[in-house]
């Protein structure tokens, strides 16, 4: 008996993007469209950002990394950034995920991480008032105390969502200077700004922005910027204020691929307009440190001696306009060693590396379940497709680790074994007329789905996987 799995929502933007592709190639049938676009972002991959807590296949990698840490870690080389008029390490580290004891940061372990980072070339250290109510700033101040102040940059921010008055902002800023044990903050950001109305209410109307600008004129803030969480329109609005020097913009390989390079484009545009840009959260809340089994296997088969996290960090650092990538998910010394080992050599990708990483990302995205709740609001389909059953069988294959990865070696025994399972599961549990292959993308189901699932694109995705699985098995049989 197939058990329905709970899973994350796939946003209807997938359908919109698919319709755009159909305009571009109006005479294509859906399989031809998929062959042209599947290498880009098939099915779930064209969806928007997944909500927090979505389930992934828990199947572990079958391969293990063979990383040999040297007795003495390399020192990162700094890069010259013209907008900074100096050099900076390509990697910045944050106190956000530092070890904790209860609700407090573990100062002893955290100091070890920060000091090791500084000793091996890291020169950008990010924290925030919101990290354990100032613990992150206290930790950073303790760890860097006694070092040459010109040898590193400190970044922190004003807690946008926790302040209401100018008096509160003044008190917080004074406390931050004290905790960080410094006379100035190199990069001071307005934290988590995601709307023009919030920016206006918290910073402009209250007088807090004017206060921070005065602190910059008096030298206690060297550069004022925004920890940015919005879209291109909001970015243009903030740029138009003409009072900022830098932006921290979220960038990770998975979301950048899903969003068709829009994150990279925002970074590049801001940089071209004269702003320093830092890529924040390059490991996607830590998920790109380990990835899932299929994606990890692709990377480790090609480069078994490399930490997995290095791929995401390198892409973020190499994005046009990025001064440095700030890793906010370092929680122990091993994480830091992996970061340093990954970034001590060549940062740019070779053609072979680029292909390997792209395939791994597609495998990572491919291993995501569809957020169907089996409510049947989409039914009946005028063409006989059993939409909930297709999703239930697909999700079961993902959750049980039996979904064949069409972005890896389709001639491998593992792929053929999973392909046989998938084909048998679908043929046993549904009639041929109910399969995803009979979807003609009429779109009548879209407005009826309360989960906002891009059903036609998902039907394409399922059909594509079954197509490739059948082809692989047919090739194997023809050689027998």
Short mmCIF file of C-alpha atoms in Angstrom, two decimals:
data_model
loop_
_atom_site.label_atom_id
_atom_site.label_comp_id
_atom_site.label_asym_id
_atom_site.label_seq_id
_atom_site.Cartn_x
_atom_site.Cartn_y
_atom_site.Cartn_z
CA UNK A 1 0.00 0.00 0.00
CA UNK A 2 1.47 3.33 -1.01
CA UNK A 3 1.43 5.83 1.85
CA UNK A 4 0.91 9.51 1.09
CA UNK A 5 3.87 11.59 2.22
CA UNK A 6 3.69 15.18 3.46
CA UNK A 7 5.89 17.56 1.46
CA UNK A 8 6.65 21.11 0.41
CA UNK A 9 4.56 23.34 -1.83
CA UNK A 10 5.67 23.91 -5.42
CA UNK A 11 4.67 27.42 -6.46
CA UNK A 12 2.68 28.22 -9.60
CA UNK A 13 5.55 30.25 -10.99
CA UNK A 14 6.68 27.01 -12.61
CA UNK A 15 3.61 27.06 -14.83
CA UNK A 16 4.19 30.70 -15.74
CA UNK A 17 7.78 30.03 -16.77
CA UNK A 18 6.66 27.01 -18.75
CA UNK A 19 4.12 29.12 -20.62
CA UNK A 20 6.91 31.58 -21.43
CA UNK A 21 8.93 28.75 -22.93
CA UNK A 22 5.94 27.67 -25.02
CA UNK A 23 5.72 31.18 -26.47
CA UNK A 24 9.39 30.94 -27.35
CA UNK A 25 8.98 27.50 -28.96
CA UNK A 26 5.25 27.44 -29.91
CA UNK A 27 5.39 24.35 -32.11
CA UNK A 28 7.02 22.06 -29.56
CA UNK A 29 5.22 19.22 -27.87
CA UNK A 30 5.84 18.90 -24.16
CA UNK A 31 8.60 16.32 -24.43
CA UNK A 32 10.58 18.47 -26.84
CA UNK A 33 10.10 21.46 -24.54
CA UNK A 34 11.41 19.36 -21.68
CA UNK A 35 14.45 18.23 -23.62
CA UNK A 36 15.35 21.86 -24.25
CA UNK A 37 14.61 23.07 -20.76
CA UNK A 38 15.10 20.08 -18.47
CA UNK A 39 18.82 20.69 -18.46
CA UNK A 40 17.93 24.04 -17.01
CA UNK A 41 15.18 23.62 -14.43
CA UNK A 42 12.85 20.66 -15.01
CA UNK A 43 9.54 20.41 -13.20
CA UNK A 44 10.07 21.33 -9.57
CA UNK A 45 13.27 23.11 -10.43
CA UNK A 46 11.45 25.97 -12.12
CA UNK A 47 9.44 26.54 -8.99
CA UNK A 48 10.00 29.44 -6.66
CA UNK A 49 11.70 29.16 -3.28
CA UNK A 50 10.64 26.19 -1.20
CA UNK A 51 9.06 27.02 2.15
CA UNK A 52 10.85 26.21 5.41
CA UNK A 53 10.53 22.63 6.59
CA UNK A 54 10.01 20.96 3.22
CA UNK A 55 11.00 17.30 3.14
CA UNK A 56 13.84 15.91 1.11
CA UNK A 57 14.80 12.35 0.39
CA UNK A 58 16.80 11.15 3.37
CA UNK A 59 18.74 8.62 1.33
CA UNK A 60 22.41 9.17 2.24
CA UNK A 61 25.26 9.36 -0.20
CA UNK A 62 26.66 5.98 -1.13
CA UNK A 63 30.12 7.49 -1.45
CA UNK A 64 32.27 9.06 1.23
CA UNK A 65 34.53 12.08 0.92
CA UNK A 66 38.25 11.34 1.15
CA UNK A 67 39.49 14.66 2.50
CA UNK A 68 43.04 14.78 3.80
CA UNK A 69 43.39 17.78 6.09
CA UNK A 70 47.02 18.95 6.18
CA UNK A 71 48.77 19.41 9.52
CA UNK A 72 48.84 23.12 8.75
CA UNK A 73 45.84 24.60 6.95
CA UNK A 74 46.54 26.94 4.03
CA UNK A 75 46.08 30.68 4.39
CA UNK A 76 43.42 32.25 2.18
CA UNK A 77 44.62 34.79 -0.35
CA UNK A 78 42.93 38.16 -0.20
CA UNK A 79 41.39 39.72 -3.28
CA UNK A 80 41.70 43.37 -4.27
CA UNK A 81 38.29 45.05 -4.34
CA UNK A 82 38.47 48.45 -6.09
CA UNK A 83 35.32 49.72 -4.37
CA UNK A 84 36.95 48.99 -1.02
CA UNK A 85 40.31 50.47 -2.03
CA UNK A 86 41.89 47.50 -0.26
CA UNK A 87 41.94 43.70 -0.23
CA UNK A 88 39.62 41.33 1.59
CA UNK A 89 39.35 37.57 2.03
CA UNK A 90 36.89 35.91 -0.38
CA UNK A 91 35.30 34.24 2.66
CA UNK A 92 33.58 35.96 5.52
CA UNK A 93 32.29 34.04 8.52
CA UNK A 94 29.31 34.77 10.72
CA UNK A 95 28.61 34.12 14.38
CA UNK A 96 25.02 33.15 13.62
CA UNK A 97 25.52 29.37 13.91
CA UNK A 98 28.37 29.31 16.40
CA UNK A 99 28.21 26.56 19.08
CA UNK A 100 25.72 27.18 21.87
CA UNK A 101 25.27 26.00 25.44
CA UNK A 102 21.55 26.23 26.10
CA UNK A 103 20.41 29.63 24.86
CA UNK A 104 23.86 31.17 25.12
CA UNK A 105 26.77 31.05 22.70
CA UNK A 106 29.69 28.87 23.78
CA UNK A 107 32.35 31.55 24.05
CA UNK A 108 35.27 29.12 24.35
CA UNK A 109 34.42 27.08 21.25
CA UNK A 110 33.29 30.13 19.29
CA UNK A 111 36.54 31.95 20.01
CA UNK A 112 38.52 28.96 18.74
CA UNK A 113 36.65 29.08 15.42
CA UNK A 114 37.02 32.84 14.95
CA UNK A 115 40.69 32.89 15.93
CA UNK A 116 41.51 29.96 13.64
CA UNK A 117 39.73 31.75 10.82
CA UNK A 118 41.72 34.94 11.42
CA UNK A 119 44.98 32.98 11.54
CA UNK A 120 44.22 31.43 8.15
CA UNK A 121 43.38 34.56 6.22
CA UNK A 122 39.73 35.31 6.95
CA UNK A 123 39.44 39.07 7.31
CA UNK A 124 35.65 39.63 7.32
CA UNK A 125 33.62 38.76 10.42
CA UNK A 126 29.85 39.24 10.48
CA UNK A 127 27.51 39.25 13.46
CA UNK A 128 24.23 40.88 14.51
CA UNK A 129 22.40 42.14 17.58
CA UNK A 130 19.73 39.55 16.85
CA UNK A 131 22.15 36.64 17.35
CA UNK A 132 21.34 35.58 20.93
CA UNK A 133 20.57 39.14 22.05
CA UNK A 134 24.07 40.45 21.53
CA UNK A 135 25.96 37.23 22.32
CA UNK A 136 27.27 37.14 18.74
CA UNK A 137 28.79 40.60 19.10
CA UNK A 138 30.23 39.80 22.53
CA UNK A 139 31.80 36.62 21.13
CA UNK A 140 33.35 38.46 18.20
CA UNK A 141 34.70 41.20 20.46
CA UNK A 142 36.28 38.63 22.78
CA UNK A 143 37.77 36.54 19.98
CA UNK A 144 39.36 39.45 18.08
CA UNK A 145 40.50 41.41 21.11
CA UNK A 146 44.21 42.21 20.92
CA UNK A 147 44.47 41.78 17.14
CA UNK A 148 45.61 44.56 14.85
CA UNK A 149 42.36 46.40 14.11
CA UNK A 150 43.49 47.13 10.56
CA UNK A 151 43.82 43.39 9.82
CA UNK A 152 40.11 42.59 9.79
CA UNK A 153 36.65 43.99 9.01
CA UNK A 154 33.70 43.78 11.39
CA UNK A 155 30.10 43.76 10.16
CA UNK A 156 26.97 43.98 12.28
CA UNK A 157 23.46 45.39 11.93
CA UNK A 158 20.49 47.19 13.44
CA UNK A 159 17.60 44.78 14.24
CA UNK A 160 14.93 46.17 11.93
CA UNK A 161 12.11 44.05 13.36
CA UNK A 162 12.90 44.74 17.03
CA UNK A 163 13.18 48.54 17.19
CA UNK A 164 10.49 51.21 17.27
CA UNK A 165 12.16 54.40 18.47
CA UNK A 166 15.29 56.43 17.89
CA UNK A 167 16.15 56.02 21.57
CA UNK A 168 16.20 52.23 21.24
CA UNK A 169 18.44 52.48 18.17
CA UNK A 170 20.89 54.77 19.98
CA UNK A 171 21.12 52.39 22.94
CA UNK A 172 21.61 49.34 20.74
CA UNK A 173 24.34 51.00 18.68
CA UNK A 174 26.24 52.13 21.78
CA UNK A 175 25.98 48.61 23.20
CA UNK A 176 27.23 47.10 19.94
CA UNK A 177 30.34 49.31 19.95
CA UNK A 178 31.00 48.25 23.53
CA UNK A 179 30.47 44.52 22.95
CA UNK A 180 32.64 44.50 19.82
CA UNK A 181 35.42 46.32 21.71
CA UNK A 182 36.01 48.65 18.82
CA UNK A 183 35.89 52.35 18.05
CA UNK A 184 34.25 51.80 14.69
CA UNK A 185 32.21 49.27 12.71
CA UNK A 186 33.42 48.65 9.15
CA UNK A 187 30.09 47.52 7.66
CA UNK A 188 26.89 48.49 9.43
CA UNK A 189 23.66 47.18 7.90
CA UNK A 190 19.95 47.67 8.32
CA UNK A 191 19.05 44.06 9.01
CA UNK A 192 16.50 42.06 6.99
CA UNK A 193 14.89 44.89 5.00
CA UNK A 194 12.21 43.31 2.81
CA UNK A 195 9.81 46.15 1.96
CA UNK A 196 9.86 49.85 1.19
CA UNK A 197 7.10 50.51 3.72
CA UNK A 198 9.03 48.82 6.51
CA UNK A 199 12.17 50.74 5.60
CA UNK A 200 10.28 54.03 5.64
CA UNK A 201 8.48 53.34 8.92
CA UNK A 202 11.48 52.00 10.87
CA UNK A 203 14.29 54.15 9.48
CA UNK A 204 13.09 57.27 7.69
CA UNK A 205 10.08 58.39 9.71
CA UNK A 206 11.71 57.57 13.04
CA UNK A 207 14.94 59.45 12.36
CA UNK A 208 17.05 56.31 12.84
CA UNK A 209 18.48 56.55 9.32
CA UNK A 210 19.59 60.15 9.93
CA UNK A 211 21.19 59.02 13.21
CA UNK A 212 23.18 56.28 11.46
CA UNK A 213 24.27 58.67 8.72
CA UNK A 214 25.60 61.01 11.43
CA UNK A 215 27.47 58.10 13.04
CA UNK A 216 29.06 57.46 9.66
CA UNK A 217 30.11 61.11 9.31
CA UNK A 218 31.69 60.94 12.77
CA UNK A 219 33.62 57.79 11.88
CA UNK A 220 31.98 55.21 14.13
CA UNK A 221 30.44 53.64 11.02
CA UNK A 222 32.80 53.31 8.07
CA UNK A 223 30.23 52.02 5.53
CA UNK A 224 26.44 51.96 5.83
CA UNK A 225 24.41 49.35 3.98
CA UNK A 226 21.42 47.04 3.85
CA UNK A 227 20.96 43.38 4.68
CA UNK A 228 18.65 42.94 1.72
CA UNK A 229 15.74 40.48 1.41
CA UNK A 230 13.61 41.96 -1.37
CA UNK A 231 13.15 42.02 -5.13
CA UNK A 232 14.70 44.15 -7.87
CA UNK A 233 12.15 46.91 -7.40
CA UNK A 234 13.01 47.29 -3.71
CA UNK A 235 16.72 47.20 -4.53
CA UNK A 236 16.26 50.05 -7.01
CA UNK A 237 14.33 52.02 -4.37
CA UNK A 238 17.12 51.63 -1.80
CA UNK A 239 19.82 52.46 -4.34
CA UNK A 240 17.89 55.63 -5.13
CA UNK A 241 18.22 56.79 -1.51
CA UNK A 242 21.89 57.54 -2.24
CA UNK A 243 22.97 56.99 1.35
CA UNK A 244 24.29 53.41 1.23
CA UNK A 245 27.69 51.93 0.44
CA UNK A 246 27.01 48.19 0.35
CA UNK A 247 24.38 45.46 0.20
CA UNK A 248 24.28 41.97 1.61
CA UNK A 249 22.23 39.99 -0.90
CA UNK A 250 21.23 36.33 -0.36
CA UNK A 251 22.78 34.05 -2.94
CA UNK A 252 22.86 30.29 -3.16
CA UNK A 253 23.30 28.04 -6.16
CA UNK A 254 19.95 26.24 -5.88
CA UNK A 255 17.71 29.30 -5.66
CA UNK A 256 19.74 31.13 -8.28
CA UNK A 257 19.16 28.21 -10.66
CA UNK A 258 15.47 28.01 -9.82
CA UNK A 259 15.08 31.75 -10.29
CA UNK A 260 16.93 31.76 -13.62
CA UNK A 261 20.01 33.65 -12.43
CA UNK A 262 17.98 36.55 -11.01
CA UNK A 263 19.99 36.58 -7.76
CA UNK A 264 23.24 36.81 -9.71
CA UNK A 265 21.78 39.58 -11.86
CA UNK A 266 20.76 41.66 -8.82
CA UNK A 267 24.28 41.35 -7.42
CA UNK A 268 25.87 42.29 -10.72
CA UNK A 269 23.57 45.28 -11.21
CA UNK A 270 24.23 46.62 -7.71
CA UNK A 271 27.97 46.24 -8.20
CA UNK A 272 27.88 48.03 -11.55
CA UNK A 273 26.12 50.94 -9.87
CA UNK A 274 29.03 51.35 -7.49
CA UNK A 275 28.02 49.32 -4.46
CA UNK A 276 30.06 46.76 -2.55
CA UNK A 277 28.11 43.49 -2.50
CA UNK A 278 28.42 40.54 -0.14
CA UNK A 279 26.73 37.23 -0.95
CA UNK A 280 24.96 36.03 2.18
CA UNK A 281 23.78 32.52 3.09
CA UNK A 282 25.64 30.77 0.22
CA UNK A 283 25.01 27.31 1.74
CA UNK A 284 21.20 27.76 1.80
CA UNK A 285 20.82 27.43 5.57
CA UNK A 286 23.48 24.73 5.60
CA UNK A 287 21.70 22.32 3.24
CA UNK A 288 24.45 22.64 0.61
CA UNK A 289 27.05 21.45 3.10
CA UNK A 290 25.82 17.89 2.75
CA UNK A 291 23.15 17.91 -0.01
CA UNK A 292 21.27 14.65 -0.64
CA UNK A 293 22.49 11.23 -1.72
CA UNK A 294 22.15 11.62 -5.50
CA UNK A 295 23.77 15.07 -5.57
CA UNK A 296 26.57 14.08 -3.20
CA UNK A 297 27.38 11.00 -5.25
CA UNK A 298 27.77 13.05 -8.43
CA UNK A 299 30.25 15.37 -6.73
CA UNK A 300 32.19 12.72 -4.83
CA UNK A 301 32.44 10.41 -7.82
CA UNK A 302 34.12 13.20 -9.78
CA UNK A 303 36.12 14.82 -6.95
CA UNK A 304 36.26 12.56 -3.85
CA UNK A 305 38.89 14.68 -2.09
CA UNK A 306 36.84 17.89 -1.97
CA UNK A 307 34.47 19.10 0.76
CA UNK A 308 30.95 19.33 -0.63
CA UNK A 309 30.43 22.83 0.76
CA UNK A 310 33.17 24.22 -1.46
CA UNK A 311 31.05 24.02 -4.59
CA UNK A 312 28.37 26.37 -3.29
CA UNK A 313 30.91 28.73 -1.74
CA UNK A 314 32.95 28.97 -4.93
CA UNK A 315 29.92 29.74 -7.08
CA UNK A 316 28.84 32.50 -4.71
CA UNK A 317 32.32 34.01 -4.54
CA UNK A 318 32.71 33.90 -8.32
CA UNK A 319 29.38 35.59 -9.07
CA UNK A 320 30.04 38.87 -10.88
CA UNK A 321 30.23 41.74 -8.44
CA UNK A 322 30.65 39.73 -5.21
CA UNK A 323 33.34 41.09 -2.90
CA UNK A 324 33.06 38.15 -0.48
CA UNK A 325 30.66 35.38 0.50
CA UNK A 326 29.59 35.27 4.15
CA UNK A 327 29.08 31.73 5.45
CA UNK A 328 26.54 31.95 8.26
CA UNK A 329 26.46 28.20 8.92
CA UNK A 330 29.79 27.37 10.51
CA UNK A 331 29.13 25.55 13.77
CA UNK A 332 32.42 23.79 14.48
CA UNK A 333 36.10 23.68 13.54
CA UNK A 334 35.53 21.02 10.87
CA UNK A 335 33.09 23.30 9.05
CA UNK A 336 35.69 26.05 9.07
CA UNK A 337 38.43 23.69 7.85
CA UNK A 338 36.18 22.59 4.97
CA UNK A 339 35.60 26.22 3.99
CA UNK A 340 39.29 27.08 4.06
CA UNK A 341 40.34 23.92 2.20
CA UNK A 342 37.70 24.62 -0.46
CA UNK A 343 38.79 28.20 -1.09
CA UNK A 344 42.56 27.93 -0.83
CA UNK A 345 43.00 26.97 -4.49
CA UNK A 346 41.48 28.08 -7.78
CA UNK A 347 38.07 29.65 -7.22
CA UNK A 348 36.71 29.71 -10.78
CA UNK A 349 35.16 26.60 -12.33
CA UNK A 350 36.63 24.63 -15.20
CA UNK A 351 34.22 23.43 -17.87
CA UNK A 352 34.21 19.92 -16.38
CA UNK A 353 33.61 21.26 -12.87
CA UNK A 354 30.78 23.47 -14.07
CA UNK A 355 29.03 20.52 -15.68
CA UNK A 356 29.49 18.35 -12.60
CA UNK A 357 28.11 21.02 -10.27
CA UNK A 358 25.17 21.77 -12.55
CA UNK A 359 24.20 18.09 -12.67
CA UNK A 360 24.51 17.84 -8.90
CA UNK A 361 22.21 20.82 -8.42
CA UNK A 362 19.62 19.31 -10.74
CA UNK A 363 19.83 16.04 -8.82
CA UNK A 364 19.39 17.94 -5.55
CA UNK A 365 16.31 19.73 -6.89
CA UNK A 366 14.97 16.56 -8.52
CA UNK A 367 14.85 14.89 -5.11
CA UNK A 368 12.04 17.13 -3.85
CA UNK A 369 8.53 15.94 -3.19
CA UNK A 370 5.35 17.62 -4.46
CA UNK A 371 3.11 19.26 -1.86
CA UNK A 372 -0.07 17.43 -2.82
CA UNK A 373 -2.45 16.76 0.11
CA UNK A 374 -4.71 14.41 -1.89
CA UNK A 375 -7.67 16.77 -1.45
CA UNK A 376 -8.75 16.01 -5.05
CA UNK A 377 -9.87 19.60 -5.68
CA UNK A 378 -8.09 19.36 -9.05
CA UNK A 379 -10.25 16.45 -10.11
CA UNK A 380 -11.79 15.36 -12.35
CA UNK A 381 -9.25 15.94 -15.09
CA UNK A 382 -11.06 16.29 -18.45
CA UNK A 383 -8.43 14.02 -20.01
CA UNK A 384 -8.60 11.28 -17.40
CA UNK A 385 -5.31 11.93 -15.58
CA UNK A 386 -5.42 10.87 -11.92
CA UNK A 387 -3.44 13.86 -10.64
CA UNK A 388 -3.32 12.97 -6.90
CA UNK A 389 -2.33 9.37 -7.61
CA UNK A 390 0.52 10.45 -9.91
CA UNK A 391 1.84 12.73 -7.17
CA UNK A 392 1.40 10.10 -4.46
CA UNK A 393 3.41 7.51 -6.41
CA UNK A 394 6.08 10.06 -7.31
CA UNK A 395 6.42 11.29 -3.71
CA UNK A 396 6.69 7.73 -2.45
CA UNK A 397 9.59 7.10 -4.84
CA UNK A 398 11.34 10.27 -3.64
CA UNK A 399 10.82 9.54 0.06
CA UNK A 400 11.94 5.92 -0.24
CA UNK A 401 15.05 6.83 -2.25
CA UNK A 402 13.79 4.98 -5.34
CA UNK A 403 13.43 7.89 -7.78
CA UNK A 404 15.93 7.48 -10.65
CA UNK A 405 18.21 10.48 -11.05
CA UNK A 406 18.00 11.44 -14.72
CA UNK A 407 20.86 13.94 -14.33
CA UNK A 408 23.49 11.33 -13.49
CA UNK A 409 24.71 8.11 -15.12
CA UNK A 410 21.61 6.62 -16.74
CA UNK A 411 23.49 3.43 -17.66
CA UNK A 412 24.45 2.57 -14.09
CA UNK A 413 23.01 -0.43 -12.27
CA UNK A 414 21.59 1.86 -9.58
CA UNK A 415 19.70 3.91 -12.17
CA UNK A 416 18.36 0.81 -13.92
CA UNK A 417 17.24 -0.72 -10.63
CA UNK A 418 15.35 2.44 -9.63
CA UNK A 419 13.92 2.77 -13.13
CA UNK A 420 12.50 -0.73 -12.95
CA UNK A 421 10.94 0.03 -9.58
CA UNK A 422 9.39 3.29 -10.80
CA UNK A 423 7.91 1.82 -13.97
CA UNK A 424 6.50 -1.17 -12.10
CA UNK A 425 5.03 1.06 -9.37
CA UNK A 426 3.22 3.30 -11.85
CA UNK A 427 1.99 0.48 -14.11
CA UNK A 428 0.76 -1.60 -11.15
CA UNK A 429 -1.05 1.17 -9.29
CA UNK A 430 -2.77 3.08 -12.09
CA UNK A 431 -4.37 2.51 -15.45
CA UNK A 432 -2.45 3.77 -18.48
CA UNK A 433 -5.15 6.38 -19.22
CA UNK A 434 -4.61 7.87 -15.73
CA UNK A 435 -0.90 8.50 -16.18
CA UNK A 436 0.86 11.86 -16.45
CA UNK A 437 1.49 11.18 -20.14
CA UNK A 438 -2.11 12.10 -20.95
CA UNK A 439 -1.77 15.63 -19.56
CA UNK A 440 -2.12 18.15 -22.40
CA UNK A 441 -1.45 21.18 -20.17
CA UNK A 442 -4.94 22.63 -20.50
CA UNK A 443 -4.43 24.29 -17.11
CA UNK A 444 -7.99 23.73 -15.84
CA UNK A 445 -6.57 22.20 -12.65
CA UNK A 446 -4.39 25.17 -11.73
CA UNK A 447 -6.99 27.54 -10.19
CA UNK A 448 -8.55 24.63 -8.26
CA UNK A 449 -5.38 23.59 -6.40
CA UNK A 450 -5.33 25.12 -2.89
CA UNK A 451 -1.60 24.33 -2.60
CA UNK A 452 -0.72 26.36 -5.70
CA UNK A 453 1.05 23.40 -7.30
CA UNK A 454 2.16 23.91 -10.89
CA UNK A 455 0.37 20.72 -11.93
CA UNK A 456 1.05 20.73 -15.71
CA UNK A 457 4.77 21.30 -15.14
CA UNK A 458 4.85 18.54 -12.54
CA UNK A 459 3.11 16.16 -14.96
CA UNK A 460 5.84 17.04 -17.47
CA UNK A 461 8.47 16.32 -14.86
CA UNK A 462 7.05 12.90 -13.98
CA UNK A 463 6.60 11.95 -17.64
CA UNK A 464 10.18 12.98 -18.39
CA UNK A 465 11.58 10.75 -15.64
CA UNK A 466 9.53 7.77 -16.78
CA UNK A 467 10.54 8.41 -20.40
CA UNK A 468 14.24 8.35 -19.55
CA UNK A 469 13.79 5.32 -17.30
CA UNK A 470 12.09 3.36 -20.09
CA UNK A 471 14.75 4.34 -22.61
CA UNK A 472 17.53 3.20 -20.28
CA UNK A 473 15.91 -0.18 -19.66
CA UNK A 474 15.23 -0.63 -23.38
CA UNK A 475 18.92 0.06 -24.18
CA UNK A 476 20.00 -2.47 -21.57
CA UNK A 477 17.69 -5.15 -23.00
CA UNK A 478 18.88 -4.47 -26.56
CA UNK A 479 22.45 -5.24 -25.50
CA UNK A 480 21.57 -8.57 -23.91
#
